[in-house]
């Protein structure tokens, strides 16, 4: 038997802080971005909210999946 996956409410008397959902990063085609490992590039394609394709020049394309922790808008 698996535990239920319902959302639990936070009690105000709890000594633990409630979980805070990080805001979802959104990108548009043409945005200049910085990748922690690859450097500076430009968004060439946006695949909904789950992936983007970044062009780093010289034909180097990289598909970056959500949650985009290594990608930052310039």
Coordinates of C-alpha atoms in Angstrom, one line a residue:
X1 CA 0.0 0.0 0.0
X2 CA 1.5 3.4 -1.0
X3 CA 1.1 6.5 1.0
X4 CA -1.3 9.1 -0.3
X5 CA 0.2 11.9 -2.3
X6 CA -2.0 14.7 -1.1
X7 CA -0.7 18.1 -0.2
X8 CA -0.5 18.7 3.5
X9 CA -1.3 22.0 4.9
X10 CA 1.2 23.8 7.1
X11 CA 0.3 24.2 10.7
X12 CA 1.1 27.6 12.2
X13 CA 2.4 26.0 15.3
X14 CA 5.0 23.9 13.4
X15 CA 8.7 24.5 14.1
X16 CA 9.4 23.8 10.4
X17 CA 9.1 26.3 7.6
X18 CA 6.6 25.6 4.9
X19 CA 7.9 24.5 1.5
X20 CA 8.2 27.4 -1.0
X21 CA 7.8 26.5 -4.6
X22 CA 10.4 28.2 -6.8
X23 CA 9.0 30.3 -9.6
X24 CA 9.2 28.7 -13.0
X25 CA 11.7 30.3 -15.3
X26 CA 10.2 31.3 -18.7
X27 CA 12.2 32.1 -21.8
X28 CA 11.4 33.4 -25.3
X29 CA 13.2 32.8 -28.6
X30 CA 16.0 35.4 -29.0
X31 CA 16.7 35.8 -25.3
X32 CA 20.4 36.1 -24.4
X33 CA 21.3 33.7 -21.6
X34 CA 24.3 32.5 -19.6
X35 CA 24.8 28.8 -18.9
X36 CA 27.0 27.9 -15.9
X37 CA 29.1 25.5 -17.9
X38 CA 28.7 26.4 -21.6
X39 CA 28.9 30.2 -21.4
X40 CA 26.8 32.9 -23.2
X41 CA 24.3 31.9 -25.8
X42 CA 20.9 32.8 -27.4
X43 CA 17.6 30.9 -27.1
X44 CA 16.8 29.5 -30.5
X45 CA 13.8 27.4 -29.8
X46 CA 11.3 27.1 -26.8
X47 CA 9.7 23.8 -26.3
X48 CA 6.8 24.7 -24.0
X49 CA 7.8 25.0 -20.4
X50 CA 9.9 21.9 -20.3
X51 CA 12.9 22.5 -22.5
X52 CA 14.7 25.2 -24.6
X53 CA 17.4 24.9 -27.2
X54 CA 20.3 27.3 -26.8
X55 CA 22.7 28.3 -29.6
X56 CA 26.2 29.0 -28.2
X57 CA 27.7 29.9 -31.7
X58 CA 29.9 27.9 -34.0
X59 CA 27.0 25.4 -34.5
X60 CA 27.0 24.4 -30.8
X61 CA 23.4 23.7 -29.8
X62 CA 22.3 22.5 -26.4
X63 CA 18.9 21.3 -25.2
X64 CA 18.4 22.4 -21.6
X65 CA 15.6 20.8 -19.7
X66 CA 13.5 22.3 -16.9
X67 CA 13.9 23.5 -14.1
X68 CA 16.7 25.4 -15.8
X69 CA 19.0 25.7 -12.8
X70 CA 22.1 26.4 -14.8
X71 CA 20.5 28.9 -17.2
X72 CA 20.2 32.6 -16.5
X73 CA 18.7 35.4 -18.6
X74 CA 21.1 38.3 -19.3

